[in-house]
Amino acid sequence: MADITKDELQPEQTEGFKVSEAKTIDEYTKLDAQDESLNKWKASLGLGTGTPLTVSPSDKRRVVILSLGLEVKSRPDIIIDLSQPGALDTLKSKPFTIKEGAEFRMKVTFRVQHQILSGMKYLQVVKKMGISSKVQEMIGSYSPSTKEVPQYEKKFAEETAPSGMLARGHYNAVSKFVDDDNTTHLEFAWAFDIKKDW
């Protein structure tokens, strides 16, 4: 994938952090009912609220990435609907253009199924002429989607596209959504061009 190694796509680990034992939603709901801080955490996830979405038992995915987007100031958003056949192939074969120096941010919409999603992160490695840069963005922990909240949206930190003659050109990237259990929910290669104008 775009000459990016598996090692480059490993999430950074927080020293001393240990992933806790997986529990069902029912186990979390009943866990330490008298613990005020734990109850606040459970409420922040929305545990025990809303009507669960009907999900096919044969669909084992915990996270379904629904769309990826690029927000650019004073331009229409670029949204990639990942439910469309071939959407990920298009990201790689038809690079989109970003104007040098433009301020932008990425966003993702997703659905959580079956159980709590703990500590999902977005990893991205971009390469141009053998030089790579890595970004890791924490998305967070979420309870399964409900009829009232059928999907979640996360907007990433704002970035500024590089500018200047050396920055212009074609970039290859690989992105990955991974959680605290080191489960990869989606990994894909894509490309973009930095140009003088749109």
CSV table of N, CA and C in Angstrom, one decimal, residues 51-126:
chain,number,residue,atom,x,y,z
A,51,THR,N,-33.0,3.5,21.9
A,51,THR,CA,-33.5,2.2,21.3
A,51,THR,C,-32.4,1.7,20.4
A,52,PRO,N,-31.9,0.5,20.8
A,52,PRO,CA,-30.8,-0.1,19.9
A,52,PRO,C,-31.2,-0.3,18.5
A,53,LEU,N,-30.3,0.0,17.6
A,53,LEU,CA,-30.5,-0.3,16.2
A,53,LEU,C,-30.6,-1.8,15.9
A,54,THR,N,-31.3,-2.2,15.0
A,54,THR,CA,-31.4,-3.6,14.6
A,54,THR,C,-30.2,-3.9,13.7
A,55,VAL,N,-29.4,-4.8,14.1
A,55,VAL,CA,-28.2,-5.1,13.3
A,55,VAL,C,-28.2,-6.6,13.1
A,56,SER,N,-27.9,-7.0,11.8
A,56,SER,CA,-27.9,-8.4,11.5
A,56,SER,C,-26.8,-9.1,12.3
A,57,PRO,N,-27.2,-10.2,13.0
A,57,PRO,CA,-26.2,-11.0,13.8
A,57,PRO,C,-25.0,-11.5,12.9
A,58,SER,N,-25.2,-11.6,11.6
A,58,SER,CA,-24.2,-12.1,10.7
A,58,SER,C,-23.1,-11.0,10.4
A,59,ASP,N,-23.5,-9.7,10.7
A,59,ASP,CA,-22.6,-8.6,10.5
A,59,ASP,C,-21.8,-8.4,11.8
A,60,LYS,N,-20.6,-8.9,11.8
A,60,LYS,CA,-19.7,-9.0,13.0
A,60,LYS,C,-19.0,-7.7,13.2
A,61,ARG,N,-19.0,-6.7,12.3
A,61,ARG,CA,-18.3,-5.5,12.5
A,61,ARG,C,-18.7,-4.7,13.7
A,62,ARG,N,-17.8,-4.2,14.4
A,62,ARG,CA,-18.1,-3.4,15.6
A,62,ARG,C,-18.2,-1.9,15.2
A,63,VAL,N,-17.5,-1.5,14.1
A,63,VAL,CA,-17.6,-0.2,13.6
A,63,VAL,C,-17.8,-0.3,12.1
A,64,VAL,N,-18.7,0.6,11.6
A,64,VAL,CA,-18.9,0.7,10.2
A,64,VAL,C,-18.6,2.2,9.8
A,65,ILE,N,-17.5,2.4,9.1
A,65,ILE,CA,-17.2,3.7,8.6
A,65,ILE,C,-18.1,4.1,7.5
A,66,LEU,N,-18.9,5.1,7.6
A,66,LEU,CA,-20.0,5.4,6.6
A,66,LEU,C,-19.5,6.4,5.6
A,67,SER,N,-18.7,7.4,6.0
A,67,SER,CA,-18.2,8.4,5.1
A,67,SER,C,-17.0,9.1,5.6
A,68,LEU,N,-16.2,9.6,4.7
A,68,LEU,CA,-15.0,10.4,5.0
A,68,LEU,C,-15.3,11.7,4.3
A,69,GLY,N,-14.8,12.8,4.9
A,69,GLY,CA,-15.1,14.1,4.3
A,69,GLY,C,-13.9,15.0,4.5
A,70,LEU,N,-13.8,16.0,3.6
A,70,LEU,CA,-12.8,17.0,3.7
A,70,LEU,C,-13.5,18.4,3.7
A,71,GLU,N,-13.4,19.1,4.8
A,71,GLU,CA,-13.9,20.5,4.9
A,71,GLU,C,-12.9,21.5,4.6
A,72,VAL,N,-13.1,22.4,3.7
A,72,VAL,CA,-12.2,23.4,3.3
A,72,VAL,C,-13.0,24.7,3.4
A,73,LYS,N,-12.4,25.7,4.1
A,73,LYS,CA,-13.0,27.0,4.3
A,73,LYS,C,-13.4,27.6,2.9
A,74,SER,N,-14.6,28.1,2.8
A,74,SER,CA,-15.2,28.7,1.6
A,74,SER,C,-15.3,27.9,0.4
A,75,ARG,N,-15.4,26.5,0.6
A,75,ARG,CA,-15.5,25.6,-0.5
A,75,ARG,C,-16.5,24.5,-0.1
A,76,PRO,N,-17.2,23.9,-1.0
A,76,PRO,CA,-18.1,22.8,-0.7
A,76,PRO,C,-17.3,21.6,-0.1
A,77,ASP,N,-17.9,20.9,0.9
A,77,ASP,CA,-17.2,19.8,1.4
A,77,ASP,C,-17.1,18.7,0.4
A,78,ILE,N,-16.0,17.9,0.5
A,78,ILE,CA,-15.8,16.7,-0.4
A,78,ILE,C,-16.2,15.6,0.5
A,79,ILE,N,-17.2,14.8,0.2
A,79,ILE,CA,-17.7,13.7,1.0
A,79,ILE,C,-17.6,12.4,0.1
A,80,ILE,N,-16.9,11.4,0.7
A,80,ILE,CA,-16.8,10.1,0.1
A,80,ILE,C,-17.7,9.2,0.8
A,81,ASP,N,-18.8,8.7,0.1
A,81,ASP,CA,-19.8,7.8,0.7
A,81,ASP,C,-19.3,6.4,0.6
A,82,LEU,N,-18.8,5.8,1.7
A,82,LEU,CA,-18.2,4.5,1.6
A,82,LEU,C,-19.2,3.4,1.4
A,83,SER,N,-20.5,3.7,1.4
A,83,SER,CA,-21.5,2.6,1.1
A,83,SER,C,-21.5,2.3,-0.4
A,84,GLN,N,-21.0,3.2,-1.2
A,84,GLN,CA,-21.0,3.1,-2.6
A,84,GLN,C,-19.9,2.1,-3.1
A,85,PRO,N,-20.3,1.1,-3.9
A,85,PRO,CA,-19.3,0.2,-4.4
A,85,PRO,C,-18.1,0.9,-5.1
A,86,GLY,N,-16.9,0.5,-4.8
A,86,GLY,CA,-15.7,1.1,-5.4
A,86,GLY,C,-15.2,2.4,-4.8
A,87,ALA,N,-15.9,2.9,-3.7
A,87,ALA,CA,-15.5,4.2,-3.2
A,87,ALA,C,-14.0,4.2,-2.7
A,88,LEU,N,-13.6,3.2,-2.1
A,88,LEU,CA,-12.2,3.2,-1.6
A,88,LEU,C,-11.2,3.1,-2.8
A,89,ASP,N,-11.5,2.4,-3.8
A,89,ASP,CA,-10.7,2.3,-5.0
A,89,ASP,C,-10.6,3.7,-5.7
A,90,THR,N,-11.7,4.4,-5.7
A,90,THR,CA,-11.7,5.7,-6.3
A,90,THR,C,-10.7,6.7,-5.6
A,91,LEU,N,-10.7,6.6,-4.2
A,91,LEU,CA,-9.8,7.4,-3.4
A,91,LEU,C,-8.3,7.3,-3.9
A,92,LYS,N,-8.0,6.1,-4.3
A,92,LYS,CA,-6.6,5.8,-4.7
A,92,LYS,C,-6.3,6.2,-6.2
A,93,SER,N,-7.3,5.8,-7.0
A,93,SER,CA,-7.1,6.0,-8.4
A,93,SER,C,-7.4,7.4,-8.9
A,94,LYS,N,-8.2,8.2,-8.2
A,94,LYS,CA,-8.5,9.5,-8.6
A,94,LYS,C,-8.2,10.5,-7.5
A,95,PRO,N,-7.0,10.9,-7.4
A,95,PRO,CA,-6.6,11.8,-6.3
A,95,PRO,C,-7.4,13.1,-6.4
A,96,PHE,N,-7.7,13.7,-5.2
A,96,PHE,CA,-8.3,15.0,-5.2
A,96,PHE,C,-7.2,16.0,-5.0
A,97,THR,N,-7.6,17.3,-5.3
A,97,THR,CA,-6.7,18.4,-5.2
A,97,THR,C,-6.9,19.2,-4.0
A,98,ILE,N,-5.8,19.6,-3.4
A,98,ILE,CA,-5.9,20.6,-2.3
A,98,ILE,C,-5.0,21.7,-2.7
A,99,LYS,N,-5.5,22.9,-2.5
A,99,LYS,CA,-4.7,24.1,-2.9
A,99,LYS,C,-3.6,24.4,-1.8
A,100,GLU,N,-2.4,24.7,-2.3
A,100,GLU,CA,-1.4,24.9,-1.3
A,100,GLU,C,-1.8,26.0,-0.3
A,101,GLY,N,-1.4,25.8,0.9
A,101,GLY,CA,-1.7,26.8,2.0
A,101,GLY,C,-3.2,26.8,2.4
A,102,ALA,N,-4.1,26.0,1.9
A,102,ALA,CA,-5.5,26.0,2.2
A,102,ALA,C,-5.6,25.4,3.6
A,103,GLU,N,-6.6,25.9,4.4
A,103,GLU,CA,-6.9,25.4,5.7
A,103,GLU,C,-8.0,24.4,5.5
A,104,PHE,N,-7.9,23.2,6.1
A,104,PHE,CA,-8.9,22.2,5.9
A,104,PHE,C,-8.9,21.3,7.2
A,105,ARG,N,-9.9,20.5,7.2
A,105,ARG,CA,-10.0,19.4,8.2
A,105,ARG,C,-10.7,18.2,7.7
A,106,MET,N,-10.4,17.1,8.2
A,106,MET,CA,-11.0,15.8,7.8
A,106,MET,C,-12.1,15.5,8.8
A,107,LYS,N,-13.1,14.8,8.3
A,107,LYS,CA,-14.2,14.3,9.3
A,107,LYS,C,-14.6,12.9,8.8
A,108,VAL,N,-15.2,12.2,9.8
A,108,VAL,CA,-15.6,10.8,9.5
A,108,VAL,C,-17.0,10.7,10.2
A,109,THR,N,-17.9,9.9,9.5
A,109,THR,CA,-19.1,9.5,10.2
A,109,THR,C,-19.1,8.0,10.2
A,110,PHE,N,-19.6,7.4,11.4
A,110,PHE,CA,-19.5,6.0,11.6
A,110,PHE,C,-20.6,5.5,12.5
A,111,ARG,N,-20.8,4.2,12.4
A,111,ARG,CA,-21.8,3.6,13.3
A,111,ARG,C,-21.1,2.5,14.1
A,112,VAL,N,-21.5,2.4,15.4
A,112,VAL,CA,-21.0,1.4,16.3
A,112,VAL,C,-22.0,0.4,16.5
A,113,GLN,N,-21.6,-0.9,16.4
A,113,GLN,CA,-22.5,-2.0,16.5
A,113,GLN,C,-22.1,-3.0,17.6
A,114,HIS,N,-23.0,-3.7,18.2
A,114,HIS,CA,-22.9,-4.8,19.1
A,114,HIS,C,-22.3,-4.5,20.5
A,115,GLN,N,-21.2,-3.8,20.6
A,115,GLN,CA,-20.6,-3.5,21.9
A,115,GLN,C,-19.9,-2.2,21.9
A,116,ILE,N,-19.4,-1.8,23.1
A,116,ILE,CA,-18.8,-0.5,23.2
A,116,ILE,C,-17.5,-0.5,22.4
A,117,LEU,N,-17.2,0.6,21.8
A,117,LEU,CA,-16.0,0.8,21.0
A,117,LEU,C,-15.1,1.6,22.0
A,118,SER,N,-13.9,1.1,22.2
A,118,SER,CA,-13.0,1.8,23.2
A,118,SER,C,-11.8,2.3,22.5
A,119,GLY,N,-11.6,3.6,22.6
A,119,GLY,CA,-10.4,4.3,22.2
A,119,GLY,C,-10.0,4.2,20.7
A,120,MET,N,-11.0,4.4,19.8
A,120,MET,CA,-10.7,4.4,18.4
A,120,MET,C,-9.8,5.6,18.0
A,121,LYS,N,-8.8,5.3,17.1
A,121,LYS,CA,-7.9,6.3,16.6
A,121,LYS,C,-7.9,6.2,15.1
A,122,TYR,N,-7.5,7.4,14.5
A,122,TYR,CA,-7.3,7.4,13.1
A,122,TYR,C,-5.8,7.6,12.9
A,123,LEU,N,-5.2,6.8,12.1
A,123,LEU,CA,-3.8,6.9,11.8
A,123,LEU,C,-3.7,7.1,10.3
A,124,GLN,N,-2.7,8.0,10.0
A,124,GLN,CA,-2.5,8.3,8.6
A,124,GLN,C,-1.0,8.5,8.3
A,125,VAL,N,-0.5,7.9,7.3
A,125,VAL,CA,0.9,8.1,6.9
A,125,VAL,C,0.9,8.6,5.5
A,126,VAL,N,1.5,9.7,5.2
A,126,VAL,CA,1.6,10.3,3.9
A,126,VAL,C,3.0,10.3,3.4
